Short mmCIF file of C-alpha atoms and ligand atoms in Angstrom, two decimals:
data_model
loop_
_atom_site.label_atom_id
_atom_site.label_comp_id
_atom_site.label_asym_id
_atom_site.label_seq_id
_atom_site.Cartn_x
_atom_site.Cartn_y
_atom_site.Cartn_z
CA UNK A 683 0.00 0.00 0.00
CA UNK A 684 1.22 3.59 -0.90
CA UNK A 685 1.42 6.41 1.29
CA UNK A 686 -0.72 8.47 -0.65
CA UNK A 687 -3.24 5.61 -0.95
CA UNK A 688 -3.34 4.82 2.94
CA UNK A 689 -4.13 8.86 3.16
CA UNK A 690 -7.01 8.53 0.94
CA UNK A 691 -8.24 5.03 2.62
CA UNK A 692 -8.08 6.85 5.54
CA UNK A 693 -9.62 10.53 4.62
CA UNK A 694 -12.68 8.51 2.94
CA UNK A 695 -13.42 6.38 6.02
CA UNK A 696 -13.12 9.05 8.80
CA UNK A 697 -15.30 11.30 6.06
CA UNK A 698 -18.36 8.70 5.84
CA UNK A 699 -18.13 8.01 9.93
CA UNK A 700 -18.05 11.44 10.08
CA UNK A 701 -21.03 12.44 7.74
CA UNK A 702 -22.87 10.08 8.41
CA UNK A 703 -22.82 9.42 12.20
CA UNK A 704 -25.72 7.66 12.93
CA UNK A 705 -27.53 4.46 12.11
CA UNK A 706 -27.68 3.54 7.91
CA UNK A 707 -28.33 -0.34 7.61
CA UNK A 708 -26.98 0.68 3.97
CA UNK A 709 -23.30 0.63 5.33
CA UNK A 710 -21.77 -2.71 5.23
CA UNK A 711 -18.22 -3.90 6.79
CA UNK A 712 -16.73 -6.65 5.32
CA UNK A 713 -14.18 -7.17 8.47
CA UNK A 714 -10.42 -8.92 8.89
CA UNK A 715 -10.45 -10.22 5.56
CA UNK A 716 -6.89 -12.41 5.55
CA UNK A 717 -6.43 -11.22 2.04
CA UNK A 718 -7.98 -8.82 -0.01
CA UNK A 719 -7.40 -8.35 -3.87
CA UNK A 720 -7.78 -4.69 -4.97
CA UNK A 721 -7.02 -4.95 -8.06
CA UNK A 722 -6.07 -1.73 -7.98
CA UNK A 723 -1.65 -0.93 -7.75
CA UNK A 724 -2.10 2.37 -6.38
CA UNK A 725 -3.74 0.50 -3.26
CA UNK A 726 -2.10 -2.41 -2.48
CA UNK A 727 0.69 -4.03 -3.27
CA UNK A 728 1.81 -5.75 -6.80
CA UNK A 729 -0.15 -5.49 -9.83
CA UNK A 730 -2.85 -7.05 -8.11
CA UNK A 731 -3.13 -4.26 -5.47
CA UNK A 732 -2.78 -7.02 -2.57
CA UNK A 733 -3.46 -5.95 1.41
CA UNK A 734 -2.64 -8.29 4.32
CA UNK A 735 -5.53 -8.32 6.94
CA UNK A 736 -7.91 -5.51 5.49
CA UNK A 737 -11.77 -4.49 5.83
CA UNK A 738 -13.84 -3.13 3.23
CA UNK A 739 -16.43 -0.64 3.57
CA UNK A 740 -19.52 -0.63 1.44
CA UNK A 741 -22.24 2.16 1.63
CA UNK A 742 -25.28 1.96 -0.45
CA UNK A 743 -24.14 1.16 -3.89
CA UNK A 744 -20.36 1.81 -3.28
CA UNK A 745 -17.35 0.83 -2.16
CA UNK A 746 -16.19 3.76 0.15
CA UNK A 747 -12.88 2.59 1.90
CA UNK A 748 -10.17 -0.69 2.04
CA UNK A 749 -8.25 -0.41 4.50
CA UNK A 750 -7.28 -2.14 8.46
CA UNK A 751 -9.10 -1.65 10.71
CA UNK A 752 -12.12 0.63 9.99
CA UNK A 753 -14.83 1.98 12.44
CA UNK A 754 -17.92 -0.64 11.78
CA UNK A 755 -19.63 2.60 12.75
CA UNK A 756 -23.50 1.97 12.10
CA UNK A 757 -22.34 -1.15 9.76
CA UNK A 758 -23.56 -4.42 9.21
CA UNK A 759 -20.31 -6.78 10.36
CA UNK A 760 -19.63 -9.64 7.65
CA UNK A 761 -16.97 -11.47 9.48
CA UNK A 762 -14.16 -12.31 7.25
CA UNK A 763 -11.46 -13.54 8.90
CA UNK A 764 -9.64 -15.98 7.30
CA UNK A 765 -11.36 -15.27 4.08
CA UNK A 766 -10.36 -13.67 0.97
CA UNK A 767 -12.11 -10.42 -0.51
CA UNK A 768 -11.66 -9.49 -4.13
CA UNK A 769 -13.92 -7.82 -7.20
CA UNK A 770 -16.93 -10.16 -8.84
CA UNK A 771 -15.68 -12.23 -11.88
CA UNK A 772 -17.34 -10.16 -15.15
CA UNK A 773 -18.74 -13.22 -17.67
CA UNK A 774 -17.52 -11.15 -20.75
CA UNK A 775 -19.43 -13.13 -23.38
CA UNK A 776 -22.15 -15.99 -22.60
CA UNK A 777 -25.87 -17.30 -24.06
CA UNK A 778 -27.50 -17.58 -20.04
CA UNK A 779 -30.36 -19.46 -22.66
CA UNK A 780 -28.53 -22.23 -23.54
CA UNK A 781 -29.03 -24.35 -20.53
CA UNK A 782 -32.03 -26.00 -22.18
CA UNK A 783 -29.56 -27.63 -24.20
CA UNK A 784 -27.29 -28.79 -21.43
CA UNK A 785 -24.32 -31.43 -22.26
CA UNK A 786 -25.97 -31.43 -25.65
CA UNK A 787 -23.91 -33.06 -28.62
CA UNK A 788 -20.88 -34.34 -27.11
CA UNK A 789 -18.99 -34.97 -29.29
CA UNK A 790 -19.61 -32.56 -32.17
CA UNK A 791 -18.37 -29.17 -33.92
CA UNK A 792 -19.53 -26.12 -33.35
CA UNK A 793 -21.67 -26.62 -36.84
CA UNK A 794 -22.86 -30.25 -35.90
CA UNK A 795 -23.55 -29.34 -32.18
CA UNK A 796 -25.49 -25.81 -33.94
CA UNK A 797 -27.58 -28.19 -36.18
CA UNK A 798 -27.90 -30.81 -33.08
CA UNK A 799 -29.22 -28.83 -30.42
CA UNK A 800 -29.97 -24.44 -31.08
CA UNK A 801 -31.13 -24.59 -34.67
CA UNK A 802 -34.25 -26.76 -34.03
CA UNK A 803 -35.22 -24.46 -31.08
CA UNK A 804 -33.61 -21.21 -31.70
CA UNK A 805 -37.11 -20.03 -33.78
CA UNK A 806 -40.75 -19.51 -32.58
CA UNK A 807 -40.66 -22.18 -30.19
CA UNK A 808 -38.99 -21.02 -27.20
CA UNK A 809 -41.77 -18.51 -25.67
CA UNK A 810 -41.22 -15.94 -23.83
CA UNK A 811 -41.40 -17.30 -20.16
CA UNK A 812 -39.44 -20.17 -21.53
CA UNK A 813 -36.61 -17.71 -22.22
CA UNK A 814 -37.49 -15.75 -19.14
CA UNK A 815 -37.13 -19.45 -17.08
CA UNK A 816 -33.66 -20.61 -18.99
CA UNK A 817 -31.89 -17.30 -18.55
CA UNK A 818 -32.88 -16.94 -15.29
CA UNK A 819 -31.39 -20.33 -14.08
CA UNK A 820 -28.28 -19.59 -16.49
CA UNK A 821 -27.56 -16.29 -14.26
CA UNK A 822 -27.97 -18.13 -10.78
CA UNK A 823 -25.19 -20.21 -12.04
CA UNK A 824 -22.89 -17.69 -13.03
CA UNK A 825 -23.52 -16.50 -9.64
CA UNK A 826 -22.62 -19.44 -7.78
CA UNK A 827 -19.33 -18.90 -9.07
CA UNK A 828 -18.70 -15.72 -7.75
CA UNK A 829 -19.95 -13.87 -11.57
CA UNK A 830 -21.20 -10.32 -10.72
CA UNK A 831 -21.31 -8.87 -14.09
CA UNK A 832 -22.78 -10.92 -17.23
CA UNK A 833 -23.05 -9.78 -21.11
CA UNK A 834 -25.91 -12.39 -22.71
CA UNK A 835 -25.49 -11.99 -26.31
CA UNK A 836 -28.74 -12.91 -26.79
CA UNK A 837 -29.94 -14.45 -30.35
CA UNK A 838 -32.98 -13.56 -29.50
CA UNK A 839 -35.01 -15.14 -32.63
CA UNK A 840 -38.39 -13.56 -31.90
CA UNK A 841 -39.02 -10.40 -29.73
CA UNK A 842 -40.69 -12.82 -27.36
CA UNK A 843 -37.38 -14.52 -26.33
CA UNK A 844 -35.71 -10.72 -26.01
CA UNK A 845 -38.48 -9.43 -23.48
CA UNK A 846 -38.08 -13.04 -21.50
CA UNK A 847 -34.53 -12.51 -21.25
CA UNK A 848 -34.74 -8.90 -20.40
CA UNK A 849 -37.28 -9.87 -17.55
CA UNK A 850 -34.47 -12.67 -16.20
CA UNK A 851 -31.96 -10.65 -16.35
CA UNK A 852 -33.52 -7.95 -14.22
CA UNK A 853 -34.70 -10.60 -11.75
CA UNK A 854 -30.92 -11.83 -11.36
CA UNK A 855 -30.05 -8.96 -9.47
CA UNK A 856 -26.63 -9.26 -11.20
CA UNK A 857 -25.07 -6.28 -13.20
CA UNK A 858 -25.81 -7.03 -16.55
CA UNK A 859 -25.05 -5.81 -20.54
CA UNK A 860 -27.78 -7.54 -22.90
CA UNK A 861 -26.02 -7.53 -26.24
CA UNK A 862 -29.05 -7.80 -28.71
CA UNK A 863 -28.28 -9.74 -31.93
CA UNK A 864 -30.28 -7.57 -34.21
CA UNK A 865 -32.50 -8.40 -37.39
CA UNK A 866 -33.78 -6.02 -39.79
CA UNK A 867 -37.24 -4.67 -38.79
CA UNK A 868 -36.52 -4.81 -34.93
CA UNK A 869 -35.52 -0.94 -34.57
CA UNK A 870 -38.44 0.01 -32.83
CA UNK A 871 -37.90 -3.01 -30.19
CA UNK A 872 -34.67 -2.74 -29.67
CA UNK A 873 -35.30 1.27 -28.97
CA UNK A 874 -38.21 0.65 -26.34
CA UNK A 875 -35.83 -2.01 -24.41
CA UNK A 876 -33.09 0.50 -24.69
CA UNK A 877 -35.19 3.79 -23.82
CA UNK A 878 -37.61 1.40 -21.08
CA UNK A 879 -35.30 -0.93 -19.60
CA UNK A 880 -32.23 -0.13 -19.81
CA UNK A 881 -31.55 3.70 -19.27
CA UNK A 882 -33.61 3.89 -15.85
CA UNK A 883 -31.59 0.75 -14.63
CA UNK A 884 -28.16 0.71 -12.78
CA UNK A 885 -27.09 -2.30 -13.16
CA UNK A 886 -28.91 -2.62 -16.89
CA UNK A 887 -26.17 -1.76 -20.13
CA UNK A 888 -26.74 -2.61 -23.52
CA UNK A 889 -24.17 -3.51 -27.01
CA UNK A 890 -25.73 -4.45 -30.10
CA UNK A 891 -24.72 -7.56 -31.33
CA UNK A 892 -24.47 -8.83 -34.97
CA UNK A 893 -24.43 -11.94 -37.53
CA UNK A 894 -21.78 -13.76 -38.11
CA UNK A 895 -20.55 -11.81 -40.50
CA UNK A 896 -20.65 -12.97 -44.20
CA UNK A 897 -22.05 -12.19 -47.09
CA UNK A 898 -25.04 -14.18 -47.74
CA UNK A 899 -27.41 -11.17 -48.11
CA UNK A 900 -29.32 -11.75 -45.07
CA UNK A 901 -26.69 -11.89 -43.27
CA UNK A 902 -25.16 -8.51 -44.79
CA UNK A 903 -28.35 -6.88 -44.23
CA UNK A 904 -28.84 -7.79 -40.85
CA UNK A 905 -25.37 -6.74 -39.82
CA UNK A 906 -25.73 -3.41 -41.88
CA UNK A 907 -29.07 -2.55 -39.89
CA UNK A 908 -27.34 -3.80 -36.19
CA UNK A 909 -24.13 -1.14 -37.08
CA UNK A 910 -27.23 1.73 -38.16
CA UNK A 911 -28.99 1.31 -34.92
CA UNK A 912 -25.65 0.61 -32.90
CA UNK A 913 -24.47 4.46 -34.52
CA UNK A 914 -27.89 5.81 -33.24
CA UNK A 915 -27.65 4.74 -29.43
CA UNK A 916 -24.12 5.32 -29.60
CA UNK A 917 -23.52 1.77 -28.24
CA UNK A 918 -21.08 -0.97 -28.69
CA UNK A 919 -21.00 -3.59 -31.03
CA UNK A 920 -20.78 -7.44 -30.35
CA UNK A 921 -19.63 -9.85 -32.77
CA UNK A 922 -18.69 -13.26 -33.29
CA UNK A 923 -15.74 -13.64 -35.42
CA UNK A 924 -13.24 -16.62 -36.52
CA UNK A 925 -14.46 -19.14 -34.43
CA UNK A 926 -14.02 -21.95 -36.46
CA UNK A 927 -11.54 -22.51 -38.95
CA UNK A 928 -14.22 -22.88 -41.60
CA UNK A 929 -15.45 -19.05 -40.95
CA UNK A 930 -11.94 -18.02 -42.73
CA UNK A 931 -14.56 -18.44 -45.93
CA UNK A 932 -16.25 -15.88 -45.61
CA UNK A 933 -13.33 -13.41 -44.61
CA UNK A 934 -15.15 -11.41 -41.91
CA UNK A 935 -13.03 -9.27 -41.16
CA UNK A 936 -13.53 -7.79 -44.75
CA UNK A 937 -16.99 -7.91 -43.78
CA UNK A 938 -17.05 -5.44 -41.10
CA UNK A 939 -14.32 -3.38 -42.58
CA UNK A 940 -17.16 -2.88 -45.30
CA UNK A 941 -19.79 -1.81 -43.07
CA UNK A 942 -17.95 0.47 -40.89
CA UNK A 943 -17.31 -1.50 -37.76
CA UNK A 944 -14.00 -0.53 -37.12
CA UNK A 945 -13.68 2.99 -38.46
CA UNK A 946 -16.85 4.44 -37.14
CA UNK A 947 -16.89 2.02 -33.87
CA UNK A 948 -13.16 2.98 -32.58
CA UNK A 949 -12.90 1.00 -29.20
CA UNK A 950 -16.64 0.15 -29.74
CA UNK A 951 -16.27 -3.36 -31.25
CA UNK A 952 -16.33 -6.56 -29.13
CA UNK A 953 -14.86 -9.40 -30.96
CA UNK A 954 -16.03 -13.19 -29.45
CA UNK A 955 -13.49 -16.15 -29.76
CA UNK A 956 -10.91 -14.77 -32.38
CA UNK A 957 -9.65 -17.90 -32.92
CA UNK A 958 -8.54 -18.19 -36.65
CA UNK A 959 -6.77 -14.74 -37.42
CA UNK A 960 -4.34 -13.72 -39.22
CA UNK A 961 -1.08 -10.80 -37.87
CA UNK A 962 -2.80 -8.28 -40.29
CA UNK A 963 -6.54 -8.36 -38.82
CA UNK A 964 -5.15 -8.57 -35.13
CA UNK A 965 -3.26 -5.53 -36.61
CA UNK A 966 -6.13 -3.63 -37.98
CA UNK A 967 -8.06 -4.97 -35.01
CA UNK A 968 -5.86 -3.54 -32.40
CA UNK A 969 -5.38 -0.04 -34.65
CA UNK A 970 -9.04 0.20 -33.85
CA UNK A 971 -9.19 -0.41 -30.30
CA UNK A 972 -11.25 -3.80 -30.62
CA UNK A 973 -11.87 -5.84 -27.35
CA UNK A 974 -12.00 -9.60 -27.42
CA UNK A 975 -13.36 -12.48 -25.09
CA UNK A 976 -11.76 -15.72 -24.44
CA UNK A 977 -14.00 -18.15 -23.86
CA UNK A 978 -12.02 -21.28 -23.22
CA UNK A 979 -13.99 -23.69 -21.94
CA UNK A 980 -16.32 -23.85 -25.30
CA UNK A 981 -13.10 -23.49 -27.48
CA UNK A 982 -12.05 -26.80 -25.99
CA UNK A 983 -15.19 -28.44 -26.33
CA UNK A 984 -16.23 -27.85 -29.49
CA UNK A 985 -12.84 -28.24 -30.87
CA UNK A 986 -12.43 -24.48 -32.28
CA UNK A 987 -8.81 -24.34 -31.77
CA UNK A 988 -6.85 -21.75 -29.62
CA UNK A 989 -7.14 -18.19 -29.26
CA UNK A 990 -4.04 -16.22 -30.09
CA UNK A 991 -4.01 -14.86 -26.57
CA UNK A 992 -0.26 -14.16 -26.64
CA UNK A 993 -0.34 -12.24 -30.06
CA UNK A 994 -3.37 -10.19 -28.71
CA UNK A 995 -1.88 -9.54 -25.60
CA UNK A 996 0.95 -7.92 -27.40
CA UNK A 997 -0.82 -5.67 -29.30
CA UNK A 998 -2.69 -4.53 -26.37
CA UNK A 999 -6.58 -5.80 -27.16
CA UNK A 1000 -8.49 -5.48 -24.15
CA UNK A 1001 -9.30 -9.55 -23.31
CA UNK A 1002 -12.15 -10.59 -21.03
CA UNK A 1003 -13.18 -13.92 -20.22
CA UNK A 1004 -16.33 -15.36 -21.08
CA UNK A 1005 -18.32 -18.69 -20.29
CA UNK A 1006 -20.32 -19.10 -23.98
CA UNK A 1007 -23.47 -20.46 -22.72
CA UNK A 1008 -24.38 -24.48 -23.34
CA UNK A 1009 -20.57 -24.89 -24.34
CA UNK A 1010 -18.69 -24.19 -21.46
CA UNK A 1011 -21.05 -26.19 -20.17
CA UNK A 1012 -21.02 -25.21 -16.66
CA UNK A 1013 -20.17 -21.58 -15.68
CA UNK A 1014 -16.80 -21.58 -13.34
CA UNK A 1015 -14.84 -18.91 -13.38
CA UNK A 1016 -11.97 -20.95 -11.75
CA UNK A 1017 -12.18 -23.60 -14.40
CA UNK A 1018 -11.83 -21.34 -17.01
CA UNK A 1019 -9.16 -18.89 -15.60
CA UNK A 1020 -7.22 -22.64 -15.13
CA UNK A 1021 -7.88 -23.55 -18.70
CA UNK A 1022 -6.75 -19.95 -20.50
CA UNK A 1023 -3.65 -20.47 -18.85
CA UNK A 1024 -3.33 -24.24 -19.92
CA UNK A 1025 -4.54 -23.92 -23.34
CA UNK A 1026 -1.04 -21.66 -24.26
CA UNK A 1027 1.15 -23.76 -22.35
CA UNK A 1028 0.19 -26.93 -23.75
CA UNK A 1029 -0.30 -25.76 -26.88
CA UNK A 1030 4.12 -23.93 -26.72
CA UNK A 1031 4.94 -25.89 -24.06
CA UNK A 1032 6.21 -22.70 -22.57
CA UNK A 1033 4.99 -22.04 -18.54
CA UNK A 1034 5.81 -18.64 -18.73
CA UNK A 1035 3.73 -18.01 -21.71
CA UNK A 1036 1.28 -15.28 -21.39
CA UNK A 1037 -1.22 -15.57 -19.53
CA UNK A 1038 -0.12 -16.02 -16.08
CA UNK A 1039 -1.95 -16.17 -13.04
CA UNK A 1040 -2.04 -12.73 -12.41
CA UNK A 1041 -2.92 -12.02 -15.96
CA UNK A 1042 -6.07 -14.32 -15.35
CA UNK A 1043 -7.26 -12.84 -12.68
CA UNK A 1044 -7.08 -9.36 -14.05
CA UNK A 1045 -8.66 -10.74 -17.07
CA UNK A 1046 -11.63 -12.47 -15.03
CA UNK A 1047 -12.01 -9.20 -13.33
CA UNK A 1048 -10.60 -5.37 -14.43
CA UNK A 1049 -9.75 -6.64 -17.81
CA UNK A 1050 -13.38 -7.69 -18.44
CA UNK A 1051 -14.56 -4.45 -16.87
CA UNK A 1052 -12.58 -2.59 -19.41
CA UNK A 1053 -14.03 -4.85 -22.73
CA UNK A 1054 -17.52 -4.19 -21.86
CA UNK A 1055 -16.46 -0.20 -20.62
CA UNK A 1056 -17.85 -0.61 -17.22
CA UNK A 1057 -14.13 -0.02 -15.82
CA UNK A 1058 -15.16 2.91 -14.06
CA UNK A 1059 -17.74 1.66 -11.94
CA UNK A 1060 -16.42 -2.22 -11.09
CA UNK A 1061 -13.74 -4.36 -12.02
CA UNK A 1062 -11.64 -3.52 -8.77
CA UNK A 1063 -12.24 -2.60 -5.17
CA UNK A 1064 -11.48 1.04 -5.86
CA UNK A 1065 -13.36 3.62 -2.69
CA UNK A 1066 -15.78 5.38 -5.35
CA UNK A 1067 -16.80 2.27 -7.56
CA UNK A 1068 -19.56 0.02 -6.93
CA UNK A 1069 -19.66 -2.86 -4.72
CA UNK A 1070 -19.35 -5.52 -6.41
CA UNK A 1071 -17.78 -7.80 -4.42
CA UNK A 1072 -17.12 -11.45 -3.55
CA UNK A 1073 -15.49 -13.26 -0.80
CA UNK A 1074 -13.88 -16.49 -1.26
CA UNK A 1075 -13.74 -19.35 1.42
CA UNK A 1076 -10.23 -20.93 1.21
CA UNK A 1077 -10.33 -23.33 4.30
CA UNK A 1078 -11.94 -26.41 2.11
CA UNK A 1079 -10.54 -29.42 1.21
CA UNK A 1080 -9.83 -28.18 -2.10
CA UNK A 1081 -8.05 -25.42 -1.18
CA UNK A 1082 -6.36 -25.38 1.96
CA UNK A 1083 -3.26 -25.18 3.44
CA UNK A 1084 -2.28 -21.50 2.68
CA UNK A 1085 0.73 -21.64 0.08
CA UNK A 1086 -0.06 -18.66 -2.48
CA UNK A 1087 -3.64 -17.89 -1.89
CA UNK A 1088 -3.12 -15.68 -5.50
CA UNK A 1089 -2.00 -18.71 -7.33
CA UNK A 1090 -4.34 -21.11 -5.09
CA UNK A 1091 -7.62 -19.03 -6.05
CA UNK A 1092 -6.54 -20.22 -9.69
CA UNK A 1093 -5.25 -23.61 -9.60
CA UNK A 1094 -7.26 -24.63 -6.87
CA UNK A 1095 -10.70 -22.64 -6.66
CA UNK A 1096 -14.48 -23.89 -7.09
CA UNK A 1097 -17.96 -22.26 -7.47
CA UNK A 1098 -18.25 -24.16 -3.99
CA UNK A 1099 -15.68 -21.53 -2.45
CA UNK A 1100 -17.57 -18.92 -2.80
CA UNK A 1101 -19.35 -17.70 0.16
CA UNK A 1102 -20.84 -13.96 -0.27
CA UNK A 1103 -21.76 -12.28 -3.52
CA UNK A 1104 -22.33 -8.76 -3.51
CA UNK A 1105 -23.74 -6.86 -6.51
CA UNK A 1106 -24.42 -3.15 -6.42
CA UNK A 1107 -23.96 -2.91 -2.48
CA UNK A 1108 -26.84 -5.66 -2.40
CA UNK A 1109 -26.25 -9.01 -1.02
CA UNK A 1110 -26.59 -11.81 -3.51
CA UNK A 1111 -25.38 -15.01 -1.84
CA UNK A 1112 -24.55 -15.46 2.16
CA UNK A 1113 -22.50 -17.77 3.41
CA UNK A 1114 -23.09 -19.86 0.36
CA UNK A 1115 -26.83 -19.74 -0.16
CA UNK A 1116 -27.96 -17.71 -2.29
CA UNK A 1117 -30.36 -14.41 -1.32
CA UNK A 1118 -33.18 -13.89 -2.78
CA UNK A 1119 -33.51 -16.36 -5.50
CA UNK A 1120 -35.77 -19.36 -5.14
CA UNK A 1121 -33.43 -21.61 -6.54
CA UNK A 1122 -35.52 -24.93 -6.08
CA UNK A 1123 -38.26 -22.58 -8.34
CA UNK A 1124 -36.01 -21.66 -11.03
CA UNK A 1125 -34.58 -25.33 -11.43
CA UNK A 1126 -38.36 -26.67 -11.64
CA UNK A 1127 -39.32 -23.57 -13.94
CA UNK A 1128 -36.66 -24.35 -16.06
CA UNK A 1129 -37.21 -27.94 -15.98
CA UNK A 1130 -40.90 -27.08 -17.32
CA UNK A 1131 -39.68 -24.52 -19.71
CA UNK A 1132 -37.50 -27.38 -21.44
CA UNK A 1133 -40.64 -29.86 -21.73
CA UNK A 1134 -42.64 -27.56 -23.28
CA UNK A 1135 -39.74 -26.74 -25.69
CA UNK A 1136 -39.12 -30.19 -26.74
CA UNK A 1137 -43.27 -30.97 -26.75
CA UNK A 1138 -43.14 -28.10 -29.12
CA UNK A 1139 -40.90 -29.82 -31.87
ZN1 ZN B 1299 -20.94 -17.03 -28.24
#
């Protein structure tokens, strides 16, 4: 910890004791964490802003100090000694619908596992609570795993299956960005959600996402109208691009160089899986200030290949990780911070190949924060940003004894470890169970949601 940073700890705690002085159940003290991860240099130590023995103070919707020992003044006490605080994970890139098709097609491609099990639903017949009921158990699952912040690039076939999602995502409770695949003739939609849904809410953010981009003409004119109304609400825009080594075909990248998406969307464009890619579009990529998301987990599972991670790195891409929906197949942040790191080293058979452990973290966290822009409000346990928040149980038999908790939350950490979730000051999940979220209801919901589905084929 810096001088200058224990000043401010210290100014911003005795200011809200201070100014506040009497009772406000909306001040939290997360108290005698063992370890907390800032993510933030100026406040801790190494890049990962470590403190020894450290409290956090959350009041409302913020974070207002980190620090030892501070005044539990008119604060809830969460006891967390022995425990390890740290920012939520940020799922940069998943389809929360896709657990209707759960361990679907084993043992196929992305195009066989496509024509297997989303292309017979991914129409009329998923309704709108149907949506509403898969999404909504998709989030609970990122947040047993300690995910704060989710972006559901949603196909959303019908308008239905968009207003379903919408209504799951709000019920999550979880910071969210719903990326919106567009289709021609959906301006007006896509405007009310925006205008309705998303403006008035805090923890509601929206990106427009795209085709696949090729040039079949529906295709072209589908991604033409999703960069026109992306230009008009000024928002980001979310494509997939080079998954498979088949999409070289249709040389994307010329595809959205055509339409504008990287000179009129500088450090606008969110690129998912950039797997097959050539030096020149990671060039022209980077020039532009396009973010990417890893999503390892599917990449392995459907066979895709592996990202260029080190390249991209290099050039300075912003990199998030992201779970993929029904590929990943379950959502673990742990797993998947394990298996970016493991997918360069066996593939160069080279440990000190980028990325590392801290790399991964800051990736599952900050970095992700900075791909969808939120990296002003979360990503790190910065006094001023919100609370998003989780705390991590290490004393488990898959964790313990304390070696290198940093390297340990990595190598050796489950959904199962974590104990608290906090989203937007607001508790999520306490000592393991989750808060508000009839989870036996949204199992059996989605469990009903999936019969009707398959009844409906
Ligand atoms: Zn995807």
């Amino acid at each position: 910890m810096t001088l200058g940073s224990v000043i401010s700890v210290l100014a911003l705690s005795g200011f809200t004791s201070s100014a506040l002085g009497q009772a406000n159940p909306e001040r939290t003290l997360i108290r005698g964490a063992a370890l907390v991860i800032t993510m933030d240099p100026t406040l801790g130590t190494g890049p990962l802003g470590l403190i020894q023995n450290a409290d956090v103070l959350i009041e409302g919707d913020h974070i207002v100090a980190v620090g030892p020992d501070l005044s539990p003044h008119h604060a809830e006490v969460v006891d967390a000694r022995g425990k390890i605080v740290m920012p939520g994970f940020v799922d940069t890139h998943d389809h929360l619908w896709q657990t209707v098709i759960r361990g679907c097609e084993a043992d196929e491609a992305f195009g066989g596992w496509a024509a297997g099990c989303t292309n017979p639903i991914l129409n009329e017949k998923i309704h709108h609570e149907d949506a509403e009921a898969f999404v909504r158990l998709g989030a609970l699952a990122t947040l047993a795993t300690g995910t704060t912040t989710i972006l559901e690039n949603s196909h959303a076939p019908t308008m239905a299956f968009a207003d379903g999602t919408m209504d799951a995502l709000e019920a999550s409770g979880q910071r969210f960005v719903l990326a919106y695949r567009f289709r021609v003739g959906r301006e007006q939609h896509v405007r009310d959600i925006y205008t309705n849904r998303i403006l008035p809410n805090p923890l509601a953010n929206f990106e427009v996402g795209g085709p696949v981009p090729s040039r079949s003409p529906a295709a072209l004119a589908d991604l033409t109208a999703a960069i026109t109304i992306a230009r008009e609400l000024t928002t980001k825009v979310n494509i997939h691009i080079l998954e498979t080594a088949g999409d070289r075909a249709n040389n994307p990248v010329s595809v959205l160089q055509d339409v504008g998406a990287f000179t009129d969307f500088d450090g606008r464009l969110v690129l998912n899986h950039l797997i097959h890619t050539t030096d020149a579009e990671l060039d022209l990529m980077a020039a532009h200030g396009a973010a990417a998301t890893h999503n390892p987990m599917s990449n392995m599972r459907l066979a895709s290949g592996v990202m260029r991670l080190p390249d991209i790195h290099a050039r300075h891409m912003k990199v998030g990780l992201g779970f993929d929906g029904g590929t990943a197949d379950t959502p673990d942040m742990f797993e998947t911070m394990r298996s970016a790191i493991g997918l360069q080293r066996a593939t160069t058979h080279n440990p000190k190949i980028f990325p590392g452990v801290e790399d991964v973290l800051r990736m599952a966290t900050l970095g992700g924060a900075e791909v969808l822009g939120l990296q002003d409000q979360i990503g790190s346990l910065t006094p001023g940003k919100k609370a998003d928040i989780i705390i991590i149980n290490p004393n488990d038999a898959n964790f313990a004894p304390r070696v290198d908790w940093v390297n340990q939350i990595v190598f050796n950490g489950q959904p199962g470890n974590v104990e608290w979730v906090f989203v937007n000051g607001n508790t999520l999940m306490k000592k393991g169970k989750f808060v508000g979220a009839d989870e036996q209801a949204i199992l059996e919901e989605a469990q009903a949601a999936r019969d009707r589905v398959m009844a409906r084929l």
